[in-house]
PDB file of N, CA and C in Angstrom:
ATOM      1  N   MET A 820     -52.702 -20.790 184.610  1.00 43.00           N
ATOM      2  CA  MET A 820     -53.016 -19.590 183.905  1.00 43.00           C
ATOM      3  C   MET A 820     -53.251 -19.247 182.172  1.00 43.00           C
ATOM      4  N   THR A 821     -53.925 -18.400 181.804  1.00 44.00           N
ATOM      5  CA  THR A 821     -53.676 -18.661 180.798  1.00 44.00           C
ATOM      6  C   THR A 821     -52.283 -17.841 179.680  1.00 44.00           C
ATOM      7  N   ASN A 822     -52.379 -17.186 178.575  1.00 48.00           N
ATOM      8  CA  ASN A 822     -51.510 -16.878 178.493  1.00 48.00           C
ATOM      9  C   ASN A 822     -51.248 -15.420 178.551  1.00 48.00           C
ATOM     10  N   ASP A 823     -52.851 -15.053 178.027  1.00 48.00           N
ATOM     11  CA  ASP A 823     -53.144 -13.464 178.883  1.00 48.00           C
ATOM     12  C   ASP A 823     -52.142 -13.108 179.843  1.00 48.00           C
ATOM     13  N   ASN A 824     -52.773 -14.054 181.246  1.00 54.00           N
ATOM     14  CA  ASN A 824     -51.526 -13.702 182.566  1.00 54.00           C
ATOM     15  C   ASN A 824     -50.147 -14.011 182.698  1.00 54.00           C
ATOM     16  N   GLN A 825     -49.244 -14.633 181.370  1.00 53.00           N
ATOM     17  CA  GLN A 825     -47.916 -14.950 181.097  1.00 53.00           C
ATOM     18  C   GLN A 825     -47.287 -14.060 181.604  1.00 53.00           C
ATOM     19  N   PRO A 826     -46.581 -13.235 182.560  1.00 60.00           N
ATOM     20  CA  PRO A 826     -45.236 -12.740 181.867  1.00 60.00           C
ATOM     21  C   PRO A 826     -44.906 -12.903 180.998  1.00 60.00           C
ATOM     22  N   SER A 827     -44.286 -11.641 180.280  1.00 65.00           N
ATOM     23  CA  SER A 827     -43.711 -11.675 179.609  1.00 65.00           C
ATOM     24  C   SER A 827     -41.979 -11.981 179.484  1.00 65.00           C
ATOM     25  N   ASP A 828     -40.982 -12.953 180.337  1.00 80.00           N
ATOM     26  CA  ASP A 828     -40.043 -13.311 180.692  1.00 80.00           C
ATOM     27  C   ASP A 828     -39.596 -14.806 179.962  1.00 80.00           C
ATOM     28  N   SER A 829     -41.027 -15.280 179.385  1.00 89.00           N
ATOM     29  CA  SER A 829     -40.498 -16.526 178.520  1.00 89.00           C
ATOM     30  C   SER A 829     -40.434 -17.662 179.631  1.00 89.00           C
ATOM     31  N   ILE A 830     -40.681 -17.865 180.292  1.00 92.00           N
ATOM     32  CA  ILE A 830     -40.899 -19.710 181.036  1.00 92.00           C
ATOM     33  C   ILE A 830     -42.471 -19.126 181.176  1.00 92.00           C
ATOM     34  N   LYS A 831     -42.474 -20.704 180.378  1.00 95.00           N
ATOM     35  CA  LYS A 831     -43.915 -21.173 180.408  1.00 95.00           C
ATOM     36  C   LYS A 831     -44.164 -21.418 181.728  1.00 95.00           C
ATOM     37  N   ARG A 832     -45.630 -21.153 182.387  1.00 95.00           N
ATOM     38  CA  ARG A 832     -46.067 -21.271 184.080  1.00 95.00           C
ATOM     39  C   ARG A 832     -47.191 -22.379 184.061  1.00 95.00           C
ATOM     40  N   SER A 833     -47.668 -23.835 184.998  1.00 94.00           N
ATOM     41  CA  SER A 833     -48.363 -24.089 184.678  1.00 94.00           C
ATOM     42  C   SER A 833     -48.764 -24.739 186.120  1.00 94.00           C
ATOM     43  N   LYS A 834     -50.232 -25.578 186.396  1.00 96.00           N
ATOM     44  CA  LYS A 834     -50.722 -25.940 187.913  1.00 96.00           C
ATOM     45  C   LYS A 834     -51.024 -27.186 187.214  1.00 96.00           C
ATOM     46  N   GLY A 835     -50.866 -28.408 188.436  1.00 94.00           N
ATOM     47  CA  GLY A 835     -50.776 -29.544 188.330  1.00 94.00           C
ATOM     48  C   GLY A 835     -49.722 -30.129 189.169  1.00 94.00           C
ATOM     49  N   LYS A 836     -49.860 -31.786 189.078  1.00 94.00           N
ATOM     50  CA  LYS A 836     -49.383 -32.906 189.254  1.00 94.00           C
ATOM     51  C   LYS A 836     -47.868 -32.704 188.907  1.00 94.00           C
ATOM     52  N   PHE A 837     -46.743 -33.385 189.147  1.00 94.00           N
ATOM     53  CA  PHE A 837     -45.731 -33.710 188.264  1.00 94.00           C
ATOM     54  C   PHE A 837     -45.551 -35.172 189.075  1.00 94.00           C
ATOM     55  N   ASP A 838     -44.940 -35.340 188.224  1.00 94.00           N
ATOM     56  CA  ASP A 838     -44.332 -37.074 188.106  1.00 94.00           C
ATOM     57  C   ASP A 838     -42.811 -37.213 187.465  1.00 94.00           C
ATOM     58  N   PRO A 839     -42.313 -37.192 188.769  1.00 93.00           N
ATOM     59  CA  PRO A 839     -40.779 -37.211 188.740  1.00 93.00           C
ATOM     60  C   PRO A 839     -40.514 -38.251 188.086  1.00 93.00           C
ATOM     61  N   VAL A 840     -40.764 -39.476 187.697  1.00 94.00           N
ATOM     62  CA  VAL A 840     -40.482 -40.907 186.748  1.00 94.00           C
ATOM     63  C   VAL A 840     -40.607 -40.571 185.476  1.00 94.00           C
ATOM     64  N   GLN A 841     -41.566 -39.551 185.158  1.00 95.00           N
ATOM     65  CA  GLN A 841     -42.000 -39.461 183.915  1.00 95.00           C
ATOM     66  C   GLN A 841     -41.171 -38.280 183.873  1.00 95.00           C
ATOM     67  N   GLU A 842     -40.521 -36.872 183.959  1.00 94.00           N
ATOM     68  CA  GLU A 842     -39.403 -35.971 183.731  1.00 94.00           C
ATOM     69  C   GLU A 842     -38.404 -36.680 183.002  1.00 94.00           C
ATOM     70  N   THR A 843     -38.104 -36.105 181.725  1.00 95.00           N
ATOM     71  CA  THR A 843     -36.834 -36.638 181.784  1.00 95.00           C
ATOM     72  C   THR A 843     -35.942 -34.746 181.592  1.00 95.00           C
ATOM     73  N   ARG A 844     -36.495 -33.647 181.929  1.00 95.00           N
ATOM     74  CA  ARG A 844     -35.680 -32.302 181.657  1.00 95.00           C
ATOM     75  C   ARG A 844     -35.113 -32.244 183.144  1.00 95.00           C
ATOM     76  N   GLN A 845     -33.713 -31.494 183.264  1.00 96.00           N
ATOM     77  CA  GLN A 845     -33.640 -31.093 184.795  1.00 96.00           C
ATOM     78  C   GLN A 845     -34.556 -30.914 185.913  1.00 96.00           C
ATOM     79  N   TRP A 846     -35.042 -31.027 187.411  1.00 97.00           N
ATOM     80  CA  TRP A 846     -35.493 -29.763 186.943  1.00 97.00           C
ATOM     81  C   TRP A 846     -35.048 -30.073 188.727  1.00 97.00           C
ATOM     82  N   ALA A 847     -35.388 -29.642 189.289  1.00 97.00           N
ATOM     83  CA  ALA A 847     -35.971 -28.886 190.976  1.00 97.00           C
ATOM     84  C   ALA A 847     -36.378 -28.813 192.050  1.00 97.00           C
ATOM     85  N   ALA A 848     -37.174 -29.160 192.592  1.00 96.00           N
ATOM     86  CA  ALA A 848     -38.068 -28.971 193.733  1.00 96.00           C
ATOM     87  C   ALA A 848     -37.945 -27.366 194.268  1.00 96.00           C
ATOM     88  N   ALA A 849     -38.671 -26.205 194.867  1.00 96.00           N
ATOM     89  CA  ALA A 849     -38.145 -25.168 195.491  1.00 96.00           C
ATOM     90  C   ALA A 849     -39.554 -24.306 195.575  1.00 96.00           C
ATOM     91  N   ALA A 850     -39.454 -23.692 196.940  1.00 95.00           N
ATOM     92  CA  ALA A 850     -40.033 -22.880 197.742  1.00 95.00           C
ATOM     93  C   ALA A 850     -41.096 -21.573 196.302  1.00 95.00           C
ATOM     94  N   SER A 851     -40.288 -20.829 196.597  1.00 94.00           N
ATOM     95  CA  SER A 851     -40.926 -19.935 194.891  1.00 94.00           C
ATOM     96  C   SER A 851     -40.302 -19.537 193.561  1.00 94.00           C
ATOM     97  N   LEU A 852     -40.845 -18.849 193.092  1.00 93.00           N
ATOM     98  CA  LEU A 852     -40.204 -18.903 191.817  1.00 93.00           C
ATOM     99  C   LEU A 852     -38.720 -18.110 191.798  1.00 93.00           C
ATOM    100  N   GLU A 853     -38.530 -16.756 192.841  1.00 95.00           N
ATOM    101  CA  GLU A 853     -37.167 -16.052 193.327  1.00 95.00           C
ATOM    102  C   GLU A 853     -35.425 -17.569 193.395  1.00 95.00           C
ATOM    103  N   ARG A 854     -36.734 -18.371 193.958  1.00 96.00           N
ATOM    104  CA  ARG A 854     -35.356 -19.712 194.407  1.00 96.00           C
ATOM    105  C   ARG A 854     -35.207 -20.086 193.343  1.00 96.00           C
ATOM    106  N   CYS A 855     -36.505 -20.489 192.048  1.00 96.00           N
ATOM    107  CA  CYS A 855     -36.080 -21.710 190.989  1.00 96.00           C
ATOM    108  C   CYS A 855     -34.640 -20.714 190.176  1.00 96.00           C
ATOM    109  N   LYS A 856     -34.957 -19.259 190.049  1.00 95.00           N
ATOM    110  CA  LYS A 856     -34.586 -18.549 189.546  1.00 95.00           C
ATOM    111  C   LYS A 856     -32.926 -18.184 189.764  1.00 95.00           C
ATOM    112  N   ARG A 857     -32.839 -18.500 191.458  1.00 97.00           N
ATOM    113  CA  ARG A 857     -31.443 -18.533 192.110  1.00 97.00           C
ATOM    114  C   ARG A 857     -30.711 -19.603 191.242  1.00 97.00           C
ATOM    115  N   ILE A 858     -31.421 -20.703 192.029  1.00 97.00           N
ATOM    116  CA  ILE A 858     -31.343 -22.126 191.618  1.00 97.00           C
ATOM    117  C   ILE A 858     -30.462 -22.381 189.758  1.00 97.00           C
ATOM    118  N   ALA A 859     -30.937 -21.971 189.223  1.00 96.00           N
ATOM    119  CA  ALA A 859     -30.731 -21.232 188.013  1.00 96.00           C
ATOM    120  C   ALA A 859     -29.293 -20.440 187.810  1.00 96.00           C
ATOM    121  N   ARG A 860     -29.365 -19.605 188.190  1.00 96.00           N
ATOM    122  CA  ARG A 860     -28.505 -18.664 187.929  1.00 96.00           C
ATOM    123  C   ARG A 860     -26.577 -19.311 188.428  1.00 96.00           C
ATOM    124  N   ASN A 861     -27.234 -20.222 190.150  1.00 97.00           N
ATOM    125  CA  ASN A 861     -26.080 -20.548 190.356  1.00 97.00           C
ATOM    126  C   ASN A 861     -25.498 -22.166 189.801  1.00 97.00           C
ATOM    127  N   THR A 862     -26.434 -22.706 189.174  1.00 95.00           N
ATOM    128  CA  THR A 862     -26.102 -23.916 188.252  1.00 95.00           C
ATOM    129  C   THR A 862     -26.035 -23.387 186.748  1.00 95.00           C
ATOM    130  N   GLY A 863     -26.010 -22.795 186.184  1.00 95.00           N
ATOM    131  CA  GLY A 863     -25.767 -21.947 185.004  1.00 95.00           C
ATOM    132  C   GLY A 863     -26.644 -22.666 184.113  1.00 95.00           C
ATOM    133  N   ARG A 864     -27.891 -22.540 184.759  1.00 95.00           N
ATOM    134  CA  ARG A 864     -28.933 -23.162 183.817  1.00 95.00           C
ATOM    135  C   ARG A 864     -30.091 -22.178 183.629  1.00 95.00           C
ATOM    136  N   ARG A 865     -30.750 -22.530 181.945  1.00 95.00           N
ATOM    137  CA  ARG A 865     -31.389 -21.598 181.524  1.00 95.00           C
ATOM    138  C   ARG A 865     -33.274 -22.177 182.546  1.00 95.00           C
ATOM    139  N   LEU A 866     -33.982 -21.344 182.579  1.00 96.00           N
ATOM    140  CA  LEU A 866     -35.604 -21.636 183.489  1.00 96.00           C
ATOM    141  C   LEU A 866     -36.182 -20.925 182.521  1.00 96.00           C
ATOM    142  N   ILE A 867     -36.786 -22.990 182.102  1.00 96.00           N
ATOM    143  CA  ILE A 867     -37.846 -22.763 180.670  1.00 96.00           C
ATOM    144  C   ILE A 867     -39.312 -22.992 181.692  1.00 96.00           C
ATOM    145  N   GLU A 868     -39.445 -23.495 182.958  1.00 96.00           N
ATOM    146  CA  GLU A 868     -41.162 -23.715 182.670  1.00 96.00           C
ATOM    147  C   GLU A 868     -41.124 -24.119 184.437  1.00 96.00           C
ATOM    148  N   ILE A 869     -41.947 -23.437 185.175  1.00 97.00           N
ATOM    149  CA  ILE A 869     -42.779 -23.425 186.913  1.00 97.00           C
ATOM    150  C   ILE A 869     -43.785 -24.147 186.239  1.00 97.00           C
ATOM    151  N   ILE A 870     -43.824 -25.320 187.562  1.00 96.00           N
ATOM    152  CA  ILE A 870     -44.952 -26.325 187.687  1.00 96.00           C
ATOM    153  C   ILE A 870     -45.214 -25.599 189.217  1.00 96.00           C
ATOM    154  N   ASP A 871     -46.381 -25.133 189.709  1.00 96.00           N
ATOM    155  CA  ASP A 871     -47.381 -25.239 190.414  1.00 96.00           C
ATOM    156  C   ASP A 871     -47.857 -26.284 190.754  1.00 96.00           C
ATOM    157  N   THR A 872     -47.027 -27.496 192.109  1.00 95.00           N
ATOM    158  CA  THR A 872     -48.517 -28.332 191.806  1.00 95.00           C
ATOM    159  C   THR A 872     -49.356 -28.151 193.749  1.00 95.00           C
ATOM    160  N   GLU A 873     -48.506 -27.184 194.433  1.00 93.00           N
ATOM    161  CA  GLU A 873     -49.748 -26.977 195.219  1.00 93.00           C
ATOM    162  C   GLU A 873     -49.179 -27.804 196.573  1.00 93.00           C
ATOM    163  N   ASP A 874     -48.237 -28.224 196.712  1.00 91.00           N
ATOM    164  CA  ASP A 874     -47.788 -28.975 198.141  1.00 91.00           C
ATOM    165  C   ASP A 874     -46.836 -28.964 198.496  1.00 91.00           C
ATOM    166  N   GLU A 875     -47.467 -28.945 199.794  1.00 90.00           N
ATOM    167  CA  GLU A 875     -46.379 -28.326 200.682  1.00 90.00           C
ATOM    168  C   GLU A 875     -45.076 -29.175 201.360  1.00 90.00           C
ATOM    169  N   PRO A 876     -43.571 -28.695 201.419  1.00 91.00           N
ATOM    170  CA  PRO A 876     -43.611 -27.541 201.677  1.00 91.00           C
ATOM    171  C   PRO A 876     -42.480 -26.751 200.277  1.00 91.00           C
ATOM    172  N   LEU A 877     -42.409 -27.574 199.154  1.00 93.00           N
ATOM    173  CA  LEU A 877     -42.411 -27.428 197.957  1.00 93.00           C
ATOM    174  C   LEU A 877     -42.998 -27.459 197.377  1.00 93.00           C
ATOM    175  N   PRO A 878     -43.606 -26.250 197.156  1.00 95.00           N
ATOM    176  CA  PRO A 878     -45.306 -26.575 195.768  1.00 95.00           C
ATOM    177  C   PRO A 878     -44.175 -26.496 194.276  1.00 95.00           C
ATOM    178  N   ILE A 879     -43.304 -25.500 194.514  1.00 97.00           N
ATOM    179  CA  ILE A 879     -43.029 -24.969 193.245  1.00 97.00           C
ATOM    180  C   ILE A 879     -41.708 -26.161 192.295  1.00 97.00           C
ATOM    181  N   ILE A 880     -41.900 -26.464 190.981  1.00 97.00           N
ATOM    182  CA  ILE A 880     -40.976 -27.561 190.392  1.00 97.00           C
ATOM    183  C   ILE A 880     -40.790 -26.831 189.014  1.00 97.00           C
ATOM    184  N   CYS A 881     -39.289 -26.653 189.062  1.00 98.00           N
ATOM    185  CA  CYS A 881     -38.499 -25.686 187.756  1.00 98.00           C
ATOM    186  C   CYS A 881     -37.649 -26.102 186.562  1.00 98.00           C
ATOM    187  N   ILE A 882     -38.027 -26.329 185.887  1.00 97.00           N
ATOM    188  CA  ILE A 882     -37.616 -26.833 184.510  1.00 97.00           C
ATOM    189  C   ILE A 882     -36.609 -26.221 184.389  1.00 97.00           C
ATOM    190  N   PHE A 883     -34.909 -26.611 184.119  1.00 97.00           N
ATOM    191  CA  PHE A 883     -33.750 -26.622 183.286  1.00 97.00           C
ATOM    192  C   PHE A 883     -33.965 -26.884 182.045  1.00 97.00           C
ATOM    193  N   GLU A 884     -32.960 -26.060 181.677  1.00 94.00           N
ATOM    194  CA  GLU A 884     -31.944 -26.546 180.446  1.00 94.00           C
ATOM    195  C   GLU A 884     -30.878 -26.343 180.163  1.00 94.00           C
ATOM    196  N   ASP A 885     -29.645 -26.522 179.589  1.00 92.00           N
ATOM    197  CA  ASP A 885     -28.472 -25.857 179.677  1.00 92.00           C
ATOM    198  C   ASP A 885     -29.182 -24.883 178.162  1.00 92.00           C
ATOM    199  N   TYR A 886     -27.760 -23.964 178.691  1.00 87.00           N
ATOM    200  CA  TYR A 886     -27.738 -22.768 177.570  1.00 87.00           C
ATOM    201  C   TYR A 886     -27.277 -23.271 176.590  1.00 87.00           C
ATOM    202  N   PRO A 887     -27.309 -23.272 175.146  1.00 82.00           N
ATOM    203  CA  PRO A 887     -27.036 -23.643 173.843  1.00 82.00           C
ATOM    204  C   PRO A 887     -25.436 -22.887 173.771  1.00 82.00           C
ATOM    205  N   ASP A 888     -24.534 -23.990 173.561  1.00 75.00           N
ATOM    206  CA  ASP A 888     -23.061 -23.606 173.054  1.00 75.00           C
ATOM    207  C   ASP A 888     -23.260 -22.459 172.343  1.00 75.00           C
ATOM    208  N   ASP A 889     -21.929 -21.480 172.665  1.00 60.00           N
ATOM    209  CA  ASP A 889     -22.125 -20.805 171.272  1.00 60.00           C
ATOM    210  C   ASP A 889     -20.995 -20.985 170.329  1.00 60.00           C
TER     211      ASP A 889
END
């Protein structure tokens, strides 16, 4: 996706391969964007990136970060 197609929800979106060994951030695999948002809400983390790997059965990788301390 280009920046012109990005929704205004501040979640980075990309496509491509995902290497779980190289990824240092918190992540989870999911079936859809809605599931990523639910995981974030249920775990108290912020969804910062979605990677569409197009691999079945869980094509979406959700990248999270903790909310900053107040």
